[in-house]
mmCIF file of C-alpha atoms in Angstrom:
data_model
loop_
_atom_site.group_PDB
_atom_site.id
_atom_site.type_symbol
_atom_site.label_atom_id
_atom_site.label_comp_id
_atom_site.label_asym_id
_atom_site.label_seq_id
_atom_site.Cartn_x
_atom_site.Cartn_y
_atom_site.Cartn_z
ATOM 1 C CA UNK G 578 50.525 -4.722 -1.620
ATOM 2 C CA UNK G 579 52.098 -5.405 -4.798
ATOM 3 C CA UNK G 580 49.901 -3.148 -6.811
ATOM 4 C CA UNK G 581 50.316 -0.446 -4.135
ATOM 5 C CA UNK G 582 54.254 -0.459 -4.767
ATOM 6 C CA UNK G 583 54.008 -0.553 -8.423
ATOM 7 C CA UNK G 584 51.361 2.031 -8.756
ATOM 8 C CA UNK G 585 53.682 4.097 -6.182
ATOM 9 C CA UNK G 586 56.936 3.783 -8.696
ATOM 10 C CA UNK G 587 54.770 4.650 -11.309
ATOM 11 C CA UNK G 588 53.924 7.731 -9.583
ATOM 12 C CA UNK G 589 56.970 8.770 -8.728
ATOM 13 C CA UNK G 590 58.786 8.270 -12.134
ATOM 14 C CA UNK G 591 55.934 10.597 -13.627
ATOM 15 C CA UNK G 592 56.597 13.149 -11.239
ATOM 16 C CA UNK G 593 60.105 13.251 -11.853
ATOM 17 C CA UNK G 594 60.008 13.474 -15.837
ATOM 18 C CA UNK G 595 57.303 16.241 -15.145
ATOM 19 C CA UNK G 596 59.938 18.186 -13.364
ATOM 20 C CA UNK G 597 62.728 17.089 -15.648
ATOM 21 C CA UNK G 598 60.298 18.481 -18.245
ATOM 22 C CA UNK G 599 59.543 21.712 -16.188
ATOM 23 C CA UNK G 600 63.484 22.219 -15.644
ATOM 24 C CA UNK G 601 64.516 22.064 -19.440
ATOM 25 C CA UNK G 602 60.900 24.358 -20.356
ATOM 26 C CA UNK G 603 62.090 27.255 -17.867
ATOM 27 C CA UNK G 604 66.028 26.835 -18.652
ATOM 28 C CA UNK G 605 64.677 27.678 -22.340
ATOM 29 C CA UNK G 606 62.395 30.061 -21.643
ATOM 30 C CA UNK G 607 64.619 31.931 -19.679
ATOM 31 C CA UNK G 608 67.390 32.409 -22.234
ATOM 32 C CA UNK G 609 64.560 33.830 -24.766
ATOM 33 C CA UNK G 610 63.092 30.964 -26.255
ATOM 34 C CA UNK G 611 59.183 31.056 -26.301
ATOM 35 C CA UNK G 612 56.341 28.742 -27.457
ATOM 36 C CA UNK G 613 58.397 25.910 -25.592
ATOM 37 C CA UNK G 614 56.662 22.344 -25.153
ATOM 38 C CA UNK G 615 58.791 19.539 -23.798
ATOM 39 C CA UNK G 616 57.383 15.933 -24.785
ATOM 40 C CA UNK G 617 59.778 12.805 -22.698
ATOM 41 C CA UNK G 618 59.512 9.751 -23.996
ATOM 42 C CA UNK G 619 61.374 6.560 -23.332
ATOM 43 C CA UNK G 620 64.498 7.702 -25.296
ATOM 44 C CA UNK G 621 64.087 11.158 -26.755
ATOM 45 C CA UNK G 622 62.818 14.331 -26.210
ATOM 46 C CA UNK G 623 60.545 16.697 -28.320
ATOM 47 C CA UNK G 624 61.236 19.992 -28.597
ATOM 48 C CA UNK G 625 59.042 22.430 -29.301
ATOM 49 C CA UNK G 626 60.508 26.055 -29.706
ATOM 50 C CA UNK G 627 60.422 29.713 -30.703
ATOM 51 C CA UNK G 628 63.153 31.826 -30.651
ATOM 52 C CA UNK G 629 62.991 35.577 -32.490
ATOM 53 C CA UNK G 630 66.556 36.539 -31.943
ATOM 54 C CA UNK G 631 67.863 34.003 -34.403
ATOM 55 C CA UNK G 632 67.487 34.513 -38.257
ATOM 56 C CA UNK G 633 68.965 31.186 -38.162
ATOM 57 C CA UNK G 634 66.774 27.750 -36.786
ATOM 58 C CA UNK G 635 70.211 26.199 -36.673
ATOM 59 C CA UNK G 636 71.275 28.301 -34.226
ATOM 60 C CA UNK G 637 68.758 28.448 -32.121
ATOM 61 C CA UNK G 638 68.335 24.730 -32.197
ATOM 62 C CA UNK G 639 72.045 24.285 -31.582
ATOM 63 C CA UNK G 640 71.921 27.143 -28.579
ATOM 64 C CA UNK G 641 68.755 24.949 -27.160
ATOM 65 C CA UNK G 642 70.991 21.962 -27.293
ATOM 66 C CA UNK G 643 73.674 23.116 -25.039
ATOM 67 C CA UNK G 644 71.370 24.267 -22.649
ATOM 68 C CA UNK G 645 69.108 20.832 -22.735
ATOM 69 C CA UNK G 646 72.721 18.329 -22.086
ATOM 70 C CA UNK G 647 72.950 20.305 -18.686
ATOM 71 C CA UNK G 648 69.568 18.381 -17.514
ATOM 72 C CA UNK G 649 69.421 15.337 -19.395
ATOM 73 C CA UNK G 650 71.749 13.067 -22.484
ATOM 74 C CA UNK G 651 68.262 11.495 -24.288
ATOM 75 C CA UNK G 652 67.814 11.997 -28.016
ATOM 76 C CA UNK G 653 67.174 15.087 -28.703
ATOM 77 C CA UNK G 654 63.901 15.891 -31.562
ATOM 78 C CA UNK G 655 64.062 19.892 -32.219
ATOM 79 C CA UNK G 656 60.619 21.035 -33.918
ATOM 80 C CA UNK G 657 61.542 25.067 -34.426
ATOM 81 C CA UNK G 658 58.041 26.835 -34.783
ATOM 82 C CA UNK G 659 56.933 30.293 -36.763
ATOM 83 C CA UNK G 660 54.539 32.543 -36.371
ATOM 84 C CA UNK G 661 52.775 30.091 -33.327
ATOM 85 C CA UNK G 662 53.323 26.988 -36.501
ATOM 86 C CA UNK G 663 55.493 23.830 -36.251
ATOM 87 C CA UNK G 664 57.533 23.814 -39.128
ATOM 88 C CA UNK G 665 59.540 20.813 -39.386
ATOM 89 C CA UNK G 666 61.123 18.125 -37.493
ATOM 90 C CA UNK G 667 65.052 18.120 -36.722
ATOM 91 C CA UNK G 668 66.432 14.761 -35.140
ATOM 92 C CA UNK G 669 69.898 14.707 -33.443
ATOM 93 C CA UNK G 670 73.246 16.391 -33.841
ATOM 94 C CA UNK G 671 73.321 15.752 -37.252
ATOM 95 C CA UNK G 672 69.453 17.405 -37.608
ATOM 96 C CA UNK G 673 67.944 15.111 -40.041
ATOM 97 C CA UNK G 674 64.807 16.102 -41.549
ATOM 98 C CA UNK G 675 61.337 14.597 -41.155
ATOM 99 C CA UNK G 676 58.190 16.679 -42.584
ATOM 100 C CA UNK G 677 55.435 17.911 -39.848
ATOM 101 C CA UNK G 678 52.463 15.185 -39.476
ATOM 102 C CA UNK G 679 49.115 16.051 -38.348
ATOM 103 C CA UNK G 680 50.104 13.961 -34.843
ATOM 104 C CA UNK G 681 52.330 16.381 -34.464
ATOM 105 C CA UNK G 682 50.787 19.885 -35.057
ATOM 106 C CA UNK G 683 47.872 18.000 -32.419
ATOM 107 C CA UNK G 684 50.462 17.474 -29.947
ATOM 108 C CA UNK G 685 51.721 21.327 -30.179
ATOM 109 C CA UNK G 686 48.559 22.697 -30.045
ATOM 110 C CA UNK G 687 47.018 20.594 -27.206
ATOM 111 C CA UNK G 688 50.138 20.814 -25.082
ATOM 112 C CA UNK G 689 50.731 23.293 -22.224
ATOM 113 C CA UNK G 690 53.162 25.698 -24.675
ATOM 114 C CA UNK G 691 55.204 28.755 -22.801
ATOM 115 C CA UNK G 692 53.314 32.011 -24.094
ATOM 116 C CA UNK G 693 55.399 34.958 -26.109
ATOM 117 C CA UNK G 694 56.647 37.463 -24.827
ATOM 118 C CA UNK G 695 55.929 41.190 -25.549
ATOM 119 C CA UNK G 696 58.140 41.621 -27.888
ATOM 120 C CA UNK G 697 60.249 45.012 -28.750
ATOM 121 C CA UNK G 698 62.148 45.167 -31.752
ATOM 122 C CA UNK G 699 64.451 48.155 -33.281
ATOM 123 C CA UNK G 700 65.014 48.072 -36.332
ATOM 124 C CA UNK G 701 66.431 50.558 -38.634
ATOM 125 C CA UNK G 702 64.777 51.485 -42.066
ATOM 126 C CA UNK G 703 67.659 53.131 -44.572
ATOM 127 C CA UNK G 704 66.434 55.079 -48.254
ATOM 128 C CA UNK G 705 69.196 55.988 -49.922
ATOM 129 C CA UNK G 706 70.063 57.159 -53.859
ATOM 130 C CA UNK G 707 72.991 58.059 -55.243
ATOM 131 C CA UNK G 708 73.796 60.223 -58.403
ATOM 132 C CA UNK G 709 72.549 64.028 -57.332
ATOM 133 C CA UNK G 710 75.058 66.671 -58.610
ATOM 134 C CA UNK G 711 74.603 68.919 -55.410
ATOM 135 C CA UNK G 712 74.164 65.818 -53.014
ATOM 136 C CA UNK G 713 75.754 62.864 -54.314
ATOM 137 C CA UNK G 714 74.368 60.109 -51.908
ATOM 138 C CA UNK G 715 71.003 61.461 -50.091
ATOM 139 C CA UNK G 716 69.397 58.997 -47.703
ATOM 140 C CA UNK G 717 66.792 59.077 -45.172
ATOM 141 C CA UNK G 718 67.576 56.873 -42.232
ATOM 142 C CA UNK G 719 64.467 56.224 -39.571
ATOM 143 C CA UNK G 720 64.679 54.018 -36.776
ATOM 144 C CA UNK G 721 61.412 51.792 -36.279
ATOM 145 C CA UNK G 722 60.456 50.651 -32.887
ATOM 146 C CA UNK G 723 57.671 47.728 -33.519
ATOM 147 C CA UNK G 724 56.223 44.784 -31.817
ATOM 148 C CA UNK G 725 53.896 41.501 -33.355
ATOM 149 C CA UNK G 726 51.161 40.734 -30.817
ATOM 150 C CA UNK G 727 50.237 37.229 -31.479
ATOM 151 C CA UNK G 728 46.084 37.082 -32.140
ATOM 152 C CA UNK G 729 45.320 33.747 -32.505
ATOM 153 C CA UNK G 730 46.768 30.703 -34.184
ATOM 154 C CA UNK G 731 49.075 32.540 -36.989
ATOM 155 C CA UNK G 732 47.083 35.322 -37.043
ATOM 156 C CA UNK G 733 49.123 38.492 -35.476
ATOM 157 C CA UNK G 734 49.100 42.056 -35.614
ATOM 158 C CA UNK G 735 52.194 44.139 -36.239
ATOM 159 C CA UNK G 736 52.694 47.782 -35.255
ATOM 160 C CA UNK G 737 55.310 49.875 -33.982
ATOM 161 C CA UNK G 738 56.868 53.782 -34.177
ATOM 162 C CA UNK G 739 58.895 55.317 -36.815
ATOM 163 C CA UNK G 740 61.504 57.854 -35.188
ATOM 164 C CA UNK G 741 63.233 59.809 -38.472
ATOM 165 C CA UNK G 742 66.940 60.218 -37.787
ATOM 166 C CA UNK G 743 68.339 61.701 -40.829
ATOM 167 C CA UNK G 744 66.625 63.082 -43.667
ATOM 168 C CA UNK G 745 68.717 64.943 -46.505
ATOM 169 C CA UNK G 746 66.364 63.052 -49.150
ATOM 170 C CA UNK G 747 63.469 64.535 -49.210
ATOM 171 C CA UNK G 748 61.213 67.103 -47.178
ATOM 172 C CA UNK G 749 58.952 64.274 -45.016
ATOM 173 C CA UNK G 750 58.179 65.230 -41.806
ATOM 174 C CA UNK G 751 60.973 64.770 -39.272
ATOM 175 C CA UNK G 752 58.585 63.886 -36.181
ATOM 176 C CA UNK G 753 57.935 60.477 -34.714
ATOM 177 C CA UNK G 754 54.705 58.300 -36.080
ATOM 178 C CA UNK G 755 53.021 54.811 -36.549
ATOM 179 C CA UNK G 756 55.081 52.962 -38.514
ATOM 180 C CA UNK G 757 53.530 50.239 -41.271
ATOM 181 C CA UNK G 758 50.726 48.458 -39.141
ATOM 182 C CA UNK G 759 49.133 45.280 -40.633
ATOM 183 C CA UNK G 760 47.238 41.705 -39.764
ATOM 184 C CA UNK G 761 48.793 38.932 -40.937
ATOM 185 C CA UNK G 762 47.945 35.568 -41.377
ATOM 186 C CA UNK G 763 50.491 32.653 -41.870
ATOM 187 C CA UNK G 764 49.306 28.524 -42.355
ATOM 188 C CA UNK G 765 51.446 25.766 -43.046
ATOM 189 C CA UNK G 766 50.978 22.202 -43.784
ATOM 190 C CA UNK G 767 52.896 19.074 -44.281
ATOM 191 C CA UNK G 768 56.023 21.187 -44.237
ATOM 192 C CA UNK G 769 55.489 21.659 -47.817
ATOM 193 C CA UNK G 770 52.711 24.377 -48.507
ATOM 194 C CA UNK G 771 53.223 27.751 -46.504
ATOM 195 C CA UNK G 772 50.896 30.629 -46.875
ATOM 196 C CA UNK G 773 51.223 34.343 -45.273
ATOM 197 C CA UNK G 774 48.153 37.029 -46.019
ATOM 198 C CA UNK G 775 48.957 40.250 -44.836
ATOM 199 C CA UNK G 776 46.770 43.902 -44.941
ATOM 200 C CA UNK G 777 46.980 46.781 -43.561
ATOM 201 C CA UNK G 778 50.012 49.288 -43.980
ATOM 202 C CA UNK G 779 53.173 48.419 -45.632
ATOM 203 C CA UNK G 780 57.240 49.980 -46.092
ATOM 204 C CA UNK G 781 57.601 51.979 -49.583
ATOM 205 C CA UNK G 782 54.239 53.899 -48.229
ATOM 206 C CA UNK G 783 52.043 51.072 -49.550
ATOM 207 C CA UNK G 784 48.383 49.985 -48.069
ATOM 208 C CA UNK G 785 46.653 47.470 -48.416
ATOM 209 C CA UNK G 786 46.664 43.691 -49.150
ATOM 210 C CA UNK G 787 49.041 41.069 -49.709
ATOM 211 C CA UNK G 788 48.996 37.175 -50.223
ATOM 212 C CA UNK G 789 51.928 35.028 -50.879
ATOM 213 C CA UNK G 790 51.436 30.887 -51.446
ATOM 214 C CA UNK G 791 54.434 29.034 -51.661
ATOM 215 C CA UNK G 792 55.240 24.806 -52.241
ATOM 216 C CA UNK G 793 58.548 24.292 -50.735
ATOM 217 C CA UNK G 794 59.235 20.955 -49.552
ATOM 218 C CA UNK G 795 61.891 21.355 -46.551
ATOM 219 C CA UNK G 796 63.721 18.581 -47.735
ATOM 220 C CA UNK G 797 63.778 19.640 -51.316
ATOM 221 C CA UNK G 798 66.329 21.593 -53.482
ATOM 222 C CA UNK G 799 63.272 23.344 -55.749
ATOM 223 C CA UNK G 800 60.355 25.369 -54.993
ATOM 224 C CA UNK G 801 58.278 27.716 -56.365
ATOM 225 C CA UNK G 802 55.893 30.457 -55.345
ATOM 226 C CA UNK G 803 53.085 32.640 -56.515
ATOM 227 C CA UNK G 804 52.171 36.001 -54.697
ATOM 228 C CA UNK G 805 49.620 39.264 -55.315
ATOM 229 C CA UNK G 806 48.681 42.288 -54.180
ATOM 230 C CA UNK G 807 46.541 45.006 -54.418
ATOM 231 C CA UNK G 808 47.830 48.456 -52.749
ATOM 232 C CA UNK G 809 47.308 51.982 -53.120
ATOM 233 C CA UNK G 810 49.909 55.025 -51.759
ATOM 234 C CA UNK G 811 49.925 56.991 -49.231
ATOM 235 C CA UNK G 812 51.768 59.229 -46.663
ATOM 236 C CA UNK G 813 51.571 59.229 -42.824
ATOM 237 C CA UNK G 814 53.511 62.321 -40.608
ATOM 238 C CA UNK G 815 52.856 63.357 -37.156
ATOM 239 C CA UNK G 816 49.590 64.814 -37.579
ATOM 240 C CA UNK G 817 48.276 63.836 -41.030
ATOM 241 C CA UNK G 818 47.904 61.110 -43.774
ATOM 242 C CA UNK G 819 46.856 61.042 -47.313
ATOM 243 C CA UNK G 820 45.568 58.016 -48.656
ATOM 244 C CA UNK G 821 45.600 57.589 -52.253
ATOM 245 C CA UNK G 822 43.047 54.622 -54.504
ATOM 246 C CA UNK G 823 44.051 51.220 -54.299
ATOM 247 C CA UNK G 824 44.402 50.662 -58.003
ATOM 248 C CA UNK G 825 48.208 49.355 -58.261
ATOM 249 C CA UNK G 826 47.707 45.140 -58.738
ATOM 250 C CA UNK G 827 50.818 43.182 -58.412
ATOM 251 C CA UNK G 828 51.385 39.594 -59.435
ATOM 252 C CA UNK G 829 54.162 37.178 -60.011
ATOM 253 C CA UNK G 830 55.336 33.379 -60.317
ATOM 254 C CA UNK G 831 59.086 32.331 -59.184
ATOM 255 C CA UNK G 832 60.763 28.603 -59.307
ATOM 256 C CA UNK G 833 63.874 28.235 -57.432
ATOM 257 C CA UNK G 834 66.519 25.572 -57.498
ATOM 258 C CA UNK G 835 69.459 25.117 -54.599
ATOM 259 C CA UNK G 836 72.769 23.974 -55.094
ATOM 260 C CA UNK G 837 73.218 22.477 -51.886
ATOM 261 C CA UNK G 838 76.994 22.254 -51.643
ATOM 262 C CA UNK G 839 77.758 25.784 -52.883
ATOM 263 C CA UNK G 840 74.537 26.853 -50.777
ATOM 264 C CA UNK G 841 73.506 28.782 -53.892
ATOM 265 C CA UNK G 842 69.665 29.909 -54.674
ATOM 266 C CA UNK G 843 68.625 30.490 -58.370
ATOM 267 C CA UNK G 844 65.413 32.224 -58.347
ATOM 268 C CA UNK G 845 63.456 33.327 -61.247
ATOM 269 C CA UNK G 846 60.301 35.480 -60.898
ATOM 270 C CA UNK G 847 58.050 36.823 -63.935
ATOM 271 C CA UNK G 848 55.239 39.190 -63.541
ATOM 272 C CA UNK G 849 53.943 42.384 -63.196
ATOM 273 C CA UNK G 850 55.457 44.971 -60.383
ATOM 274 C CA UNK G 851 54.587 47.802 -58.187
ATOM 275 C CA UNK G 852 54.463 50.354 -61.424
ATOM 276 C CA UNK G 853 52.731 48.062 -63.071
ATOM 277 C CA UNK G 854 55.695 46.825 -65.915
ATOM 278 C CA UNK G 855 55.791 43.335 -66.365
ATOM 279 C CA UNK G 856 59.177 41.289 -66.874
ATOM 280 C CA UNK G 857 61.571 38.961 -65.021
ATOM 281 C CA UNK G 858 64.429 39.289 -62.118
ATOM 282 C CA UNK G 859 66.987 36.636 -61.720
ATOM 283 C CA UNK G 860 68.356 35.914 -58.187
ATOM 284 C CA UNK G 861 71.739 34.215 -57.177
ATOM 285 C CA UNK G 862 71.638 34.191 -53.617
ATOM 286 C CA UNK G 863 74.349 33.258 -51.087
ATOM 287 C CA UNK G 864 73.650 31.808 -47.826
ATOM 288 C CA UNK G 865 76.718 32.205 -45.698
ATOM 289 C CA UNK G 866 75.411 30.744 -42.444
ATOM 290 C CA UNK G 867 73.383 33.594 -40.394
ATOM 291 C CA UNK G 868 74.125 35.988 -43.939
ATOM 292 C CA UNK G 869 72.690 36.222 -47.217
ATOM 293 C CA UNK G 870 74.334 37.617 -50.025
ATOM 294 C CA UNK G 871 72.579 38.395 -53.524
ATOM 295 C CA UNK G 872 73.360 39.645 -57.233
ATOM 296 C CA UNK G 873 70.354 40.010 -59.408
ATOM 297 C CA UNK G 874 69.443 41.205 -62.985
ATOM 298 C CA UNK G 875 66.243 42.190 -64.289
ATOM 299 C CA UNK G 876 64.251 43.242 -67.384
ATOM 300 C CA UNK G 877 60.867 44.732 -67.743
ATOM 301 C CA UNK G 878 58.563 46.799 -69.907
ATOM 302 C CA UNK G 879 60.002 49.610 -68.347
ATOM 303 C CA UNK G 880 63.521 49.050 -67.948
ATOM 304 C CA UNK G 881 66.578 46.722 -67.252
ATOM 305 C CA UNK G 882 68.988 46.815 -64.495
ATOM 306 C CA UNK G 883 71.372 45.075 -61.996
ATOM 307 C CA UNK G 884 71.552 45.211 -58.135
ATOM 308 C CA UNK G 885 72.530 43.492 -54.799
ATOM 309 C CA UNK G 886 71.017 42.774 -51.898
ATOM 310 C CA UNK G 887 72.412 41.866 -48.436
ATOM 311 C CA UNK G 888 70.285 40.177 -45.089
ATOM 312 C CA UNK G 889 72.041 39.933 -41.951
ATOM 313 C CA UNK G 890 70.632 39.923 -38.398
ATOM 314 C CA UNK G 891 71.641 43.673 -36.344
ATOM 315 C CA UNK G 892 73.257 43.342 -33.245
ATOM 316 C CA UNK G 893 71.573 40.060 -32.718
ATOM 317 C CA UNK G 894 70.896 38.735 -28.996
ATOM 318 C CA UNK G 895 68.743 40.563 -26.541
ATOM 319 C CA UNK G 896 69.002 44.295 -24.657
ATOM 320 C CA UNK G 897 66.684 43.425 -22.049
ATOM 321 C CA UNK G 898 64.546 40.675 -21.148
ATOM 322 C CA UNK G 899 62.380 39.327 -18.140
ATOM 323 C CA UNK G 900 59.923 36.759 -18.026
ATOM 324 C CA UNK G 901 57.166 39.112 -19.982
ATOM 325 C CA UNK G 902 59.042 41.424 -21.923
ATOM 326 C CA UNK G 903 61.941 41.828 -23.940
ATOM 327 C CA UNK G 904 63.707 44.259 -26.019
ATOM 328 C CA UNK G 905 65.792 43.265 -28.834
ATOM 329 C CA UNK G 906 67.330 44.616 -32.014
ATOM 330 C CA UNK G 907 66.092 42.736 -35.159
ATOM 331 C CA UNK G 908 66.883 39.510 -36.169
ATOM 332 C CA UNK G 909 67.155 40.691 -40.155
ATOM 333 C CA UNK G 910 68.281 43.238 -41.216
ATOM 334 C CA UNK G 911 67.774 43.785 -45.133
ATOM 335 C CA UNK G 912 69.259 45.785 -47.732
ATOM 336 C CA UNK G 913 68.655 46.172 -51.358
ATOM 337 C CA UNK G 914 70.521 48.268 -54.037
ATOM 338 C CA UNK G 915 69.674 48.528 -57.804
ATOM 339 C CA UNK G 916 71.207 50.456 -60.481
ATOM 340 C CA UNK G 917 68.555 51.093 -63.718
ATOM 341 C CA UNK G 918 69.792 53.875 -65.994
ATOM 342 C CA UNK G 919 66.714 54.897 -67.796
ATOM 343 C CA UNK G 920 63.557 54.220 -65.318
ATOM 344 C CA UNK G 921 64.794 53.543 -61.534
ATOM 345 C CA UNK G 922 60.804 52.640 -60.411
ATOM 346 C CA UNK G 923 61.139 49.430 -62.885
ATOM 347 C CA UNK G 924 60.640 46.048 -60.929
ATOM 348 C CA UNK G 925 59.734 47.655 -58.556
ATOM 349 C CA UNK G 926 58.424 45.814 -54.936
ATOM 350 C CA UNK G 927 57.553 46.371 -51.260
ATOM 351 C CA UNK G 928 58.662 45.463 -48.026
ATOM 352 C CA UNK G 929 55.280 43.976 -45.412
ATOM 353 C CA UNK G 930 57.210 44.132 -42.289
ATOM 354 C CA UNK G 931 57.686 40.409 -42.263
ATOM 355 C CA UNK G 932 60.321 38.625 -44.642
ATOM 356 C CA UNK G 933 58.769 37.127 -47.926
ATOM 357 C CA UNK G 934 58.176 33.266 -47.536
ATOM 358 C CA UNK G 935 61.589 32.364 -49.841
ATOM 359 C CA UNK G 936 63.683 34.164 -47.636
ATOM 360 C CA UNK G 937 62.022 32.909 -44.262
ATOM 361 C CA UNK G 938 61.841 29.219 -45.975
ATOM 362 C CA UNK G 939 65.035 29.657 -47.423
ATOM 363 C CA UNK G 940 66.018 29.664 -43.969
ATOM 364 C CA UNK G 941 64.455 25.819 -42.926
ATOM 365 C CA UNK G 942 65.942 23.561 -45.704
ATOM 366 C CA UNK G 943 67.454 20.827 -44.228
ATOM 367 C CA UNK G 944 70.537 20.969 -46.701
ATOM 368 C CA UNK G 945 71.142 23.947 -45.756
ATOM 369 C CA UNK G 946 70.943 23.622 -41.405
ATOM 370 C CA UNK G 947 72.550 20.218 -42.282
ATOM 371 C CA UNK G 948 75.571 21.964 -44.134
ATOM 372 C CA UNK G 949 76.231 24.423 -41.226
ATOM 373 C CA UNK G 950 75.466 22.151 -38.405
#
């Protein structure tokens, strides 16, 4: 009789955390976040997560927060996830930083995870230069509808439509086509080693490959990064595209230090660039919560020059969304200006479709969620 009742109250307190669990996993889920595992324990929870309208994992993991004290006060363990990849482990209010074990990338990927969404982001895509006697600032504005369909484990595909809006740059086509469509590949481990390989179609009418490595320990101030490429031109319009040889190699080397109370990035990259001059940029970047903000100088074969750079997330938050789909404007927004006198093609790069691994990583140091908490 005994065993009866205990194996009873056993049952029953396992079927109430599994709807505790199932509360909190469709409370998230409905307010956008995707990829969502809930683990109970004793005393805390573990929170797995994805959530594409935040630049910011702070954010989100503070927005997830709220809506988790409305079903239950345990400790709360936040692990935010990219690209279908744990990325680190966030414990508390105060979100202090453990790295990702192999327990728990086993527990994620075992686990009954919410799926994604289909996913529809706008995005806008601005040219501009300035300096033309008869037209003093031209640009070429476009607005880019796109979605990432998730593959497999970090493997997704990216494609979308480019709708020109404005064009008193140059004499493109004005007509509606596929935008830059590419597989991509991203692995992590340890929360120190990230890689993202990427091919297909790329912004600043690039094709071809890309592969970035970076070691960035979370919990560290330094990093440092190598990346290459291989890429060729060409031109897509409503009913035609030229392709040109893939014959432009790209390769560089950065180290990066943060000054955690200013919230200050020094980057320093050497190595060869889209034209094919080699040379150095220096970065001082910014981080102003949800906004970067950047001044950079740099020297080449070719030419020497200053610019700035600003990344902000567009209208963030979602314009429609139901259990399956959502439509969104996107979560970064990225803009780049440099002034070189002589040679404006010198250090020269291009834009994937997905934000280089320093910026996204940038993004997950604990010093920096800790400082903005």
């Amino acid at each position: 009789m005994r065993k009866s009742y205990s194996f009873l109250l056993l049952t029953l307190f396992f079927s109430m955390n599994l709807l505790a669990q199932s509360a909190i996993q469709n409370a998230l889920s409905s307010h956008g976040f995707e990829k969502v595992l809930i683990e109970e324990e004793a005393e805390l929870i573990w929170v797995f997560f994805e959530h594409r309208n935040f630049r910011n994992p702070a954010e989100s993991m503070a927005f997830a927060s709220k809506i988790i004290r409305a079903h239950t006060d345990k400790f709360l363990v936040f692990i935010p996830v990219f690209h279908n990849r744990p990325m680190g482990k966030y414990f508390g209010k105060e979100f202090l930083f453990k790295e990702i074990e192999k327990s728990d990338r086993q527990l994620f990927f075992q686990g009954t995870a919410t799926s994604y969404r289909f996913n529809l982001r706008l995005m806008p895509d601005i040219t501009a230069q300035f300096g033309f006697l008869e037209n003093p600032l031209a640009t070429r504005t476009n607005l880019i509808v796109d979605t990432r369909i998730y593959l497999a484990r970090g493997l997704a595909l990216h494609t979308g439509m480019t709708v020109p809006l404005v064009n008193s740059l140059d004499k493109r086509d004005v007509r509606p086509h596929l935008s830059p469509t590419h597989l991509s590949y991203f692995l992590s481990f340890n929360s120190r080693h990230f890689f993202l390989l990427q091919a297909g179609t790329f912004f600043s009418d690039r094709y071809g490959g890309d592969f970035q490595y970076r070691y960035s320990p979370l919990s560290s101030a330094f990093s440092m990064g190598v990346s290459t490429s291989l890429t060729g031109y060409y031109l897509q319009s409503w009913n035609a595209l030229r392709i040109g040889g893939i014959k432009l190699p790209t390769w560089n080397f950065d180290i990066s230090y943060a000054i955690g109370r200013l919230g200050l990035d020094i980057q320093l990259r050497v190595g060869q660039f889209l034209y094919g001059d080699k040379g150095g940029r220096l970065d001082l970047i910014r981080q102003y919560g949800n906004v970067d903000f950047g001044l950079h100088y740099s020297y080449t074969t070719l030419d020497q020059g200053i610019g700035a750079q600003v990344a902000f997330p567009l209208f963030p938050g979602k314009l429609f969304r139901s259990k399956h789909v959502e439509l969104r404007a996107t979560e970064e927004f990225r803009w780049e200006y440099q002034y070189r006198p002589n040679y404006p093609k010198a250090a020269k790069d291009f834009r994937t479709g997905t934000p280089r691994l320093d910026n996204v990583l940038r993004q997950y140091r604990s010093a920096f969620i800790q400082g903005i908490r």
